[in-house]
Amino acid sequence: MRRPLLSLLWLAMGTVTAAAQEPAAVDFSQVARILNQYCAGCHNAEEAEGDFSVNSFASLQAGTPQGPVLVPRQPEKSKLLALLSGSQEPAMPPAEEPQPSAEDIALLRSWIAQGAAGPAVGSGLNEPFQPPLLTAAAQEHWYVGAACAVGKSRYATGGLQTVTLRQAENERQVWQNNELSGKVNSLRTSADGRWIVVGGGVAGLSGEVALLDADTGQLRQRFLGHRDAVYCASLSPDGQLLASGGYDHQVLLWDVQTGRQLGEFQGHNGAIYDLDFSPNSELLATASADQTVKLWHLARRIRLDTLGQAEGEQRCVRFSGDGRSLLAAGSDRQIRKWEILGGDQPTIQPLRIARYAHESDILQLAFLDSTRLISTSVDRTVKLWNAEDLSPLGTVAELSDVPVGICLWPASDLPLHVVQLNGRRQSLRLDALATGASPGHASDSANGATIQPADYLPHRPPHSYQEVEPNSPFRLATDVELPAIVEGTIAAAVDGNPDQDLYRFTAQHGIPWIFEVSAGSEASQLDSRIDILDAQGAAVLRTRLQATRESYFTFRGKDSDTSDDFRLHKWEDMELDEYLYANGEVNRLWLYPRGPDSGFKVYPGFGKRYAFFDTTPLAHALGEPVYIVRELPEGEQILPNGLPVFPIYYENDDDAARRLGKHSRLTFTAPADGTYFVRIRDARGFGGPDYDYHLTIRQPAPDFKLTLSPIELALPVGSGREWQVTAQRIDGLQAPIAIELNGLPPGLVATNPLIIEAGQEVALGCIYSLTAQPAGTDRPPASAEDHPAAEATEEADQELGPFEITLTARCEVNGQPLVRQLEQKLSLTLVQRTEVSLRLVDPQDAARELETLTIHPGETVAAKVIVDRNGATGRIGLGQADAGRNLPHGAFVDNIGLNGLLITEEQREREFVITAAAKVAPGRRQFHLRSDTEGNPTTRPVWLQVLPGKP
């Protein structure tokens, strides 16, 4: 009896030993960790290298086109194990990448040997993952990943697996939810404040969106579908839809009530960092690491536009409260503003403003109200902006850590709060913050003297001086009393030290003086250079220019004269009349690039280019950096934006207005009462007896000179001719100049008055003949104001003239009217000649000739030109960039193409569009078109009425 019992005992012990030696069952989640860590980077749904993906258990089973990679219960025949263990080429992961450990390989081998069973729930590798709760020790190193305001006085923060709601006044915890997986990356509240939308998940495993009850913290809905961490999620304002985006490049749309996924917006090639619904819940904007912002139509599930102007990852995007604007920012440190045109069809949304804002990545944008915008950055600053033009209003906080959330409570008196990565909260009061100056504002000093009546001293005759050597040490400088005329010579260098002449003078604060250097004789070899020094011999600061955008020259460089074809990187971000700084030279943008093979025109728009702030025009190389800059008003604190601030001193080499050739001209306004020096040198360091000069120091005398061209016009009946007035502005005069035509007979219509706009130098007028009153008639003269184009008299007279038209110029100088009768007169002779004739008509009704065309700043309107060929058979050109003659500065014909505004041989009409830049001032101005056919006939002048406000 004992033997059978002993046998049973040994049998039982053997069974226990065998069970102990049998490997433990391997769960698929353990395998998923290995595959995600070592394989998913290259073999995923988006980048399935070798046509193999480990994104799901199903794709793992499918293997590759060459066959399966798993053979259940046969590890030795499973290609997946062979590649990971290195027993088969090519070994995976590559040698330079982290390798699985021996324990990982053993675990994978056991799983295959046990049958390679899939997950218990679903078929995804990225099932919701619950990391272990943090220990007390680990919680000492906690951080905040996101924050948002909740209700009227609370705020929520999210960290690892946790969202916490606190009272803003006393930090008292209201509730905490620990049911979340991984890191919380995003927190947004619903429009009604009832819900908190949480975006997060575990990087490399899964993304999660959770909907929490704002009052209780209870988890009401979980949205699963992302293959990687969710970075952003938001409810639509109407509460019906939820959108989410994450590292997996996906933008998913959900039904809030059912939790059902409604669709996916595809097109981004990088992580989705932020998204925002339009106020009417019709549009969705997404910001991505692919350096774009995309605009989607929700009902139609289509992309309306890709906003691709950014040069770095886009981290945040927000609609304005009225939905008419969209703002975005990111790692290129710029805030951009687009106008949203609406509609449900793909449309280009125009970029209105781009502004460098911070010294590092911009993380969040939030509207404080309808007029102010808040931004935060990795540079640990919080800044306030004018929401309309993105002009800076100030730095409102410098933080101790990176900001992760902006908390605003519009319905309460609580100050704005910024929550930082370290969990600290900083409150900000903005009521006392001063309003900053708008960028790009042109100061009077840019163009020369500051013209104010109080700036002038009583007129005094100039004092005459002759240079006396030595005068280059400051203590030996020649004293001069202003105004003054000085005769001198730059002597030859002594011991390699070039000569310089110094003159000491006193000046009162705010009084402008002009320093002009000219050749002392026709034989003078001097290339002068002039600067102003203070009593200690240091350069005197004139102004500061802060860069607001950076760029560089493309296609080719520039010589020191060219005013056309300035091709600049990211020119679309630039606006007319902004200052352009390049290696010490300052210019201004005059006209946008016109077509694909063109660049900016800079001031004055023709001929040799001007410089501003008395800087000197220079040659520039291809690829040389350039900057859009704004002048900082005196005393304004610099708001750092990551771009340089350039000091401009009182110095000049060549006259900025290009009238003195190689000689110098400088306008100086003393920053304070005191003693100053003017220094004259040769720009090359040369000198000698024939380097004589004439220095004039005088007060500004603002004035103008006008030149007409041509002054004799042969005017065919039924056609028009163009004439031009060019102004030479003297001593900083910038006011508009009006030229009135006197003695214009009935039957003629003209651009009258012809106005040279403020800061401009040319105006183009036309005179069009319907019929004409003979010279010496008893009938009174008529002007275009008396007889507008649509009401001009139609009497047919055979008298051909000539008619003499006198001209009167009017301008305001120092608050006083300046009226001048011009010596030049227009002489008109009517001729009987058959030629091409042009008519401007309503594009919707060709029978109605245009009298007035209305437009708003930033708008584009259409018109049509009809041609009576009168036997002409060839092409009829109507101009290139200058196709719209005498349009307001900033308005232009916008569809010229490579061949300009052209009517081909087969055509008799052409529709064209006129665009007014956003900067165009409201007003009324006449324009016309001109043909390149014989005689250059024109249309009748038509009024362009620029209306205030937006279209």
Short mmCIF file of C-alpha atoms in Angstrom, two decimals, residues 449-718:
data_model
loop_
_atom_site.label_atom_id
_atom_site.label_comp_id
_atom_site.label_asym_id
_atom_site.label_seq_id
_atom_site.Cartn_x
_atom_site.Cartn_y
_atom_site.Cartn_z
CA ALA A 449 13.06 119.10 -41.19
CA THR A 450 10.22 118.98 -38.72
CA ILE A 451 8.02 121.72 -40.15
CA GLN A 452 6.30 123.70 -37.42
CA PRO A 453 5.91 127.47 -37.30
CA ALA A 454 7.29 127.63 -33.75
CA ASP A 455 10.49 125.95 -34.89
CA TYR A 456 11.73 128.99 -36.73
CA LEU A 457 13.90 131.82 -35.48
CA PRO A 458 13.62 135.36 -36.84
CA HIS A 459 15.29 135.65 -40.23
CA ARG A 460 18.95 136.67 -40.03
CA PRO A 461 21.53 136.98 -42.80
CA PRO A 462 24.19 134.24 -42.73
CA HIS A 463 27.61 134.82 -41.18
CA SER A 464 30.57 134.11 -43.46
CA TYR A 465 33.64 132.16 -42.32
CA GLN A 466 36.86 130.95 -43.84
CA GLU A 467 38.38 127.73 -42.59
CA VAL A 468 41.47 128.19 -40.45
CA GLU A 469 43.83 125.27 -39.80
CA PRO A 470 44.38 123.52 -37.49
CA ASN A 471 40.77 122.80 -36.64
CA SER A 472 40.57 119.02 -36.32
CA PRO A 473 41.23 118.66 -32.57
CA PHE A 474 37.97 119.48 -30.83
CA ARG A 475 39.62 122.16 -28.71
CA LEU A 476 40.78 123.96 -31.88
CA ALA A 477 37.48 123.75 -33.74
CA THR A 478 36.35 126.96 -35.46
CA ASP A 479 33.41 128.66 -33.73
CA VAL A 480 30.57 129.64 -36.06
CA GLU A 481 27.31 131.41 -35.36
CA LEU A 482 24.24 130.15 -37.18
CA PRO A 483 23.14 130.72 -39.89
CA ALA A 484 26.53 130.49 -41.55
CA ILE A 485 28.42 130.01 -44.80
CA VAL A 486 31.86 128.42 -44.52
CA GLU A 487 34.55 128.09 -47.19
CA GLY A 488 37.13 125.40 -46.58
CA THR A 489 39.43 122.75 -47.97
CA ILE A 490 40.13 119.18 -46.87
CA ALA A 491 43.91 118.96 -46.72
CA ALA A 492 45.99 115.95 -47.68
CA ALA A 493 46.50 113.26 -45.05
CA VAL A 494 49.42 113.71 -42.66
CA ASP A 495 51.22 110.57 -41.47
CA GLY A 496 48.32 108.51 -42.81
CA ASN A 497 45.72 110.48 -40.83
CA PRO A 498 43.01 111.93 -43.10
CA ASP A 499 42.08 115.57 -42.54
CA GLN A 500 38.78 116.53 -40.99
CA ASP A 501 37.39 120.01 -40.41
CA LEU A 502 35.46 120.72 -37.19
CA TYR A 503 33.17 123.69 -36.55
CA ARG A 504 31.64 124.43 -33.16
CA PHE A 505 28.16 125.93 -32.87
CA THR A 506 25.35 126.28 -30.36
CA ALA A 507 21.78 125.21 -31.04
CA GLN A 508 18.47 125.36 -29.26
CA HIS A 509 16.30 122.35 -28.57
CA GLY A 510 13.77 121.61 -31.31
CA ILE A 511 15.06 124.17 -33.84
CA PRO A 512 15.87 122.53 -37.22
CA TRP A 513 18.95 123.45 -39.25
CA ILE A 514 19.99 122.26 -42.68
CA PHE A 515 23.69 121.58 -43.37
CA GLU A 516 24.57 121.42 -47.07
CA VAL A 517 27.99 120.75 -48.56
CA SER A 518 28.74 121.63 -52.16
CA ALA A 519 31.89 121.82 -54.25
CA GLY A 520 33.95 124.92 -53.59
CA SER A 521 34.87 125.09 -57.28
CA GLU A 522 34.18 123.20 -60.48
CA ALA A 523 37.53 121.46 -60.11
CA SER A 524 36.87 120.21 -56.57
CA GLN A 525 37.54 116.47 -56.08
CA LEU A 526 35.82 116.27 -52.72
CA ASP A 527 33.34 113.46 -51.98
CA SER A 528 32.02 114.93 -48.76
CA ARG A 529 30.80 113.25 -45.61
CA ILE A 530 29.19 115.18 -42.78
CA ASP A 531 28.10 114.35 -39.23
CA ILE A 532 27.06 116.08 -36.03
CA LEU A 533 28.84 115.45 -32.72
CA ASP A 534 27.95 116.50 -29.19
CA ALA A 535 30.13 118.52 -26.83
CA GLN A 536 32.08 115.40 -25.88
CA GLY A 537 32.69 114.46 -29.51
CA ALA A 538 30.20 111.57 -29.58
CA ALA A 539 27.75 110.98 -32.43
CA VAL A 540 24.31 112.49 -31.77
CA LEU A 541 21.44 110.03 -31.90
CA ARG A 542 18.70 111.04 -34.34
CA THR A 543 16.21 108.22 -33.83
CA ARG A 544 15.84 104.48 -33.25
CA LEU A 545 14.34 102.03 -35.70
CA GLN A 546 12.97 98.76 -34.35
CA ALA A 547 12.74 95.86 -36.77
CA THR A 548 9.27 94.35 -37.00
CA ARG A 549 9.99 91.83 -39.79
CA GLU A 550 13.13 90.28 -41.22
CA SER A 551 13.81 89.36 -44.83
CA TYR A 552 16.61 89.31 -47.40
CA PHE A 553 17.26 90.20 -51.03
CA THR A 554 16.32 87.48 -53.50
CA PHE A 555 17.03 87.00 -57.23
CA ARG A 556 19.75 89.67 -57.35
CA GLY A 557 21.30 92.48 -55.37
CA LYS A 558 20.86 96.21 -55.90
CA ASP A 559 23.12 99.09 -56.87
CA SER A 560 22.86 102.40 -55.04
CA ASP A 561 20.51 104.01 -57.59
CA THR A 562 17.81 101.50 -58.54
CA SER A 563 14.31 102.20 -57.24
CA ASP A 564 12.54 99.25 -58.91
CA ASP A 565 12.42 95.46 -58.62
CA PHE A 566 13.30 95.08 -54.95
CA ARG A 567 12.69 91.34 -54.60
CA LEU A 568 12.38 90.42 -50.96
CA HIS A 569 11.76 87.16 -49.15
CA LYS A 570 8.23 87.00 -47.70
CA TRP A 571 7.25 90.26 -49.36
CA GLU A 572 3.59 89.35 -48.84
CA ASP A 573 4.01 90.24 -45.15
CA MET A 574 5.00 93.81 -46.03
CA GLU A 575 2.87 96.89 -46.57
CA LEU A 576 3.26 100.05 -48.61
CA ASP A 577 5.01 103.02 -46.96
CA GLU A 578 6.74 100.81 -44.41
CA TYR A 579 10.39 101.63 -43.80
CA LEU A 580 12.95 99.19 -45.22
CA TYR A 581 16.34 99.03 -43.50
CA ALA A 582 19.33 97.52 -45.33
CA ASN A 583 22.88 97.84 -44.00
CA GLY A 584 22.37 101.41 -42.76
CA GLU A 585 20.21 102.66 -45.64
CA VAL A 586 16.54 103.37 -44.93
CA ASN A 587 13.97 103.47 -47.70
CA ARG A 588 10.19 103.07 -48.00
CA LEU A 589 8.06 100.69 -50.04
CA TRP A 590 6.20 102.53 -52.81
CA LEU A 591 4.44 99.86 -54.92
CA TYR A 592 3.82 96.13 -54.48
CA PRO A 593 5.42 93.60 -56.85
CA ARG A 594 3.28 93.45 -59.97
CA GLY A 595 3.22 89.89 -61.24
CA PRO A 596 5.54 86.90 -60.76
CA ASP A 597 8.60 88.51 -62.37
CA SER A 598 8.77 91.73 -60.37
CA GLY A 599 9.61 93.25 -57.01
CA PHE A 600 8.74 96.27 -54.93
CA LYS A 601 9.25 99.78 -56.16
CA VAL A 602 10.70 102.04 -53.48
CA TYR A 603 10.44 105.80 -53.13
CA PRO A 604 10.05 107.97 -55.09
CA GLY A 605 8.75 105.29 -57.49
CA PHE A 606 10.89 106.40 -60.43
CA GLY A 607 14.46 107.44 -61.17
CA LYS A 608 17.16 107.23 -58.52
CA ARG A 609 15.86 106.01 -55.19
CA TYR A 610 15.70 108.23 -52.16
CA ALA A 611 16.80 107.45 -48.63
CA PHE A 612 15.14 108.52 -45.38
CA PHE A 613 16.47 109.90 -42.10
CA ASP A 614 19.36 111.32 -44.19
CA THR A 615 20.85 107.86 -44.60
CA THR A 616 22.92 107.22 -47.73
CA PRO A 617 21.82 104.96 -50.61
CA LEU A 618 24.15 101.96 -50.85
CA ALA A 619 24.69 98.88 -53.02
CA HIS A 620 23.27 95.64 -51.60
CA ALA A 621 24.23 92.03 -52.24
CA LEU A 622 22.03 89.08 -53.07
CA GLY A 623 20.97 87.42 -49.83
CA GLU A 624 21.79 90.48 -47.72
CA PRO A 625 19.49 90.83 -44.70
CA VAL A 626 16.84 93.53 -44.74
CA TYR A 627 14.28 94.53 -42.14
CA ILE A 628 10.95 96.25 -42.01
CA VAL A 629 11.35 98.81 -39.25
CA ARG A 630 9.31 101.34 -37.35
CA GLU A 631 10.55 104.52 -35.74
CA LEU A 632 10.45 104.50 -31.97
CA PRO A 633 9.13 107.77 -30.58
CA GLU A 634 11.47 109.56 -28.22
CA GLY A 635 11.28 108.03 -24.77
CA GLU A 636 9.35 104.93 -25.81
CA GLN A 637 10.60 101.83 -24.06
CA ILE A 638 11.78 99.11 -26.41
CA LEU A 639 9.45 96.12 -26.49
CA PRO A 640 11.75 93.17 -27.34
CA ASN A 641 10.55 91.04 -30.23
CA GLY A 642 13.67 89.07 -31.10
CA LEU A 643 14.73 91.49 -33.85
CA PRO A 644 17.35 94.24 -33.69
CA VAL A 645 16.91 97.93 -32.92
CA PHE A 646 19.03 100.17 -35.18
CA PRO A 647 20.32 103.55 -33.95
CA ILE A 648 20.32 106.28 -36.60
CA TYR A 649 22.76 109.13 -36.03
CA TYR A 650 23.01 112.58 -37.57
CA GLU A 651 25.33 111.75 -40.47
CA ASN A 652 25.25 111.70 -44.26
CA ASP A 653 27.55 110.79 -47.14
CA ASP A 654 25.44 111.46 -50.26
CA ASP A 655 22.32 113.62 -50.23
CA ALA A 656 19.36 111.33 -49.50
CA ALA A 657 17.19 113.19 -52.07
CA ARG A 658 19.85 112.66 -54.78
CA ARG A 659 20.07 116.34 -55.76
CA LEU A 660 23.65 117.12 -54.67
CA GLY A 661 25.39 114.21 -56.37
CA LYS A 662 28.31 113.00 -54.28
CA HIS A 663 27.90 115.80 -51.74
CA SER A 664 26.16 115.80 -48.38
CA ARG A 665 23.00 117.24 -46.91
CA LEU A 666 21.83 116.83 -43.35
CA THR A 667 18.88 118.12 -41.35
CA PHE A 668 19.71 118.51 -37.67
CA THR A 669 17.31 119.22 -34.81
CA ALA A 670 19.09 119.68 -31.49
CA PRO A 671 17.85 117.20 -28.86
CA ALA A 672 18.76 119.74 -26.16
CA ASP A 673 20.17 123.23 -25.84
CA GLY A 674 23.93 123.07 -26.03
CA THR A 675 27.17 123.05 -27.96
CA TYR A 676 27.66 120.80 -30.97
CA PHE A 677 30.24 120.16 -33.67
CA VAL A 678 29.77 119.67 -37.39
CA ARG A 679 32.51 117.56 -38.96
CA ILE A 680 33.37 117.51 -42.67
CA ARG A 681 35.58 114.84 -44.25
CA ASP A 682 36.21 113.19 -47.56
CA ALA A 683 34.31 109.89 -47.60
CA ARG A 684 37.38 108.09 -48.99
CA GLY A 685 39.93 109.73 -46.72
CA PHE A 686 41.45 111.76 -49.56
CA GLY A 687 42.44 115.43 -49.48
CA GLY A 688 44.50 118.15 -51.11
CA PRO A 689 44.34 121.69 -52.50
CA ASP A 690 41.58 120.75 -54.96
CA TYR A 691 39.29 119.31 -52.23
CA ASP A 692 37.63 122.64 -51.49
CA TYR A 693 34.03 122.91 -50.29
CA HIS A 694 31.22 125.30 -49.51
CA LEU A 695 29.23 124.62 -46.31
CA THR A 696 25.86 126.31 -45.87
CA ILE A 697 24.01 126.15 -42.55
CA ARG A 698 20.49 127.56 -42.75
CA GLN A 699 16.96 127.11 -41.46
CA PRO A 700 14.48 125.16 -43.61
CA ALA A 701 12.40 127.08 -46.14
CA PRO A 702 9.70 124.59 -47.22
CA ASP A 703 8.63 125.17 -50.82
CA PHE A 704 8.05 123.42 -54.11
CA LYS A 705 8.89 123.71 -57.79
CA LEU A 706 6.65 122.25 -60.50
CA THR A 707 7.53 121.06 -63.98
CA LEU A 708 4.91 120.33 -66.68
CA SER A 709 5.39 117.81 -69.45
CA PRO A 710 4.38 118.12 -72.24
CA ILE A 711 3.20 121.72 -72.44
CA GLU A 712 1.84 121.46 -75.99
CA LEU A 713 -0.93 118.95 -76.70
CA ALA A 714 -2.41 118.07 -80.11
CA LEU A 715 -5.83 116.86 -79.07
CA PRO A 716 -7.97 114.86 -81.53
CA VAL A 717 -11.71 115.39 -81.20
CA GLY A 718 -13.22 112.38 -79.45
#
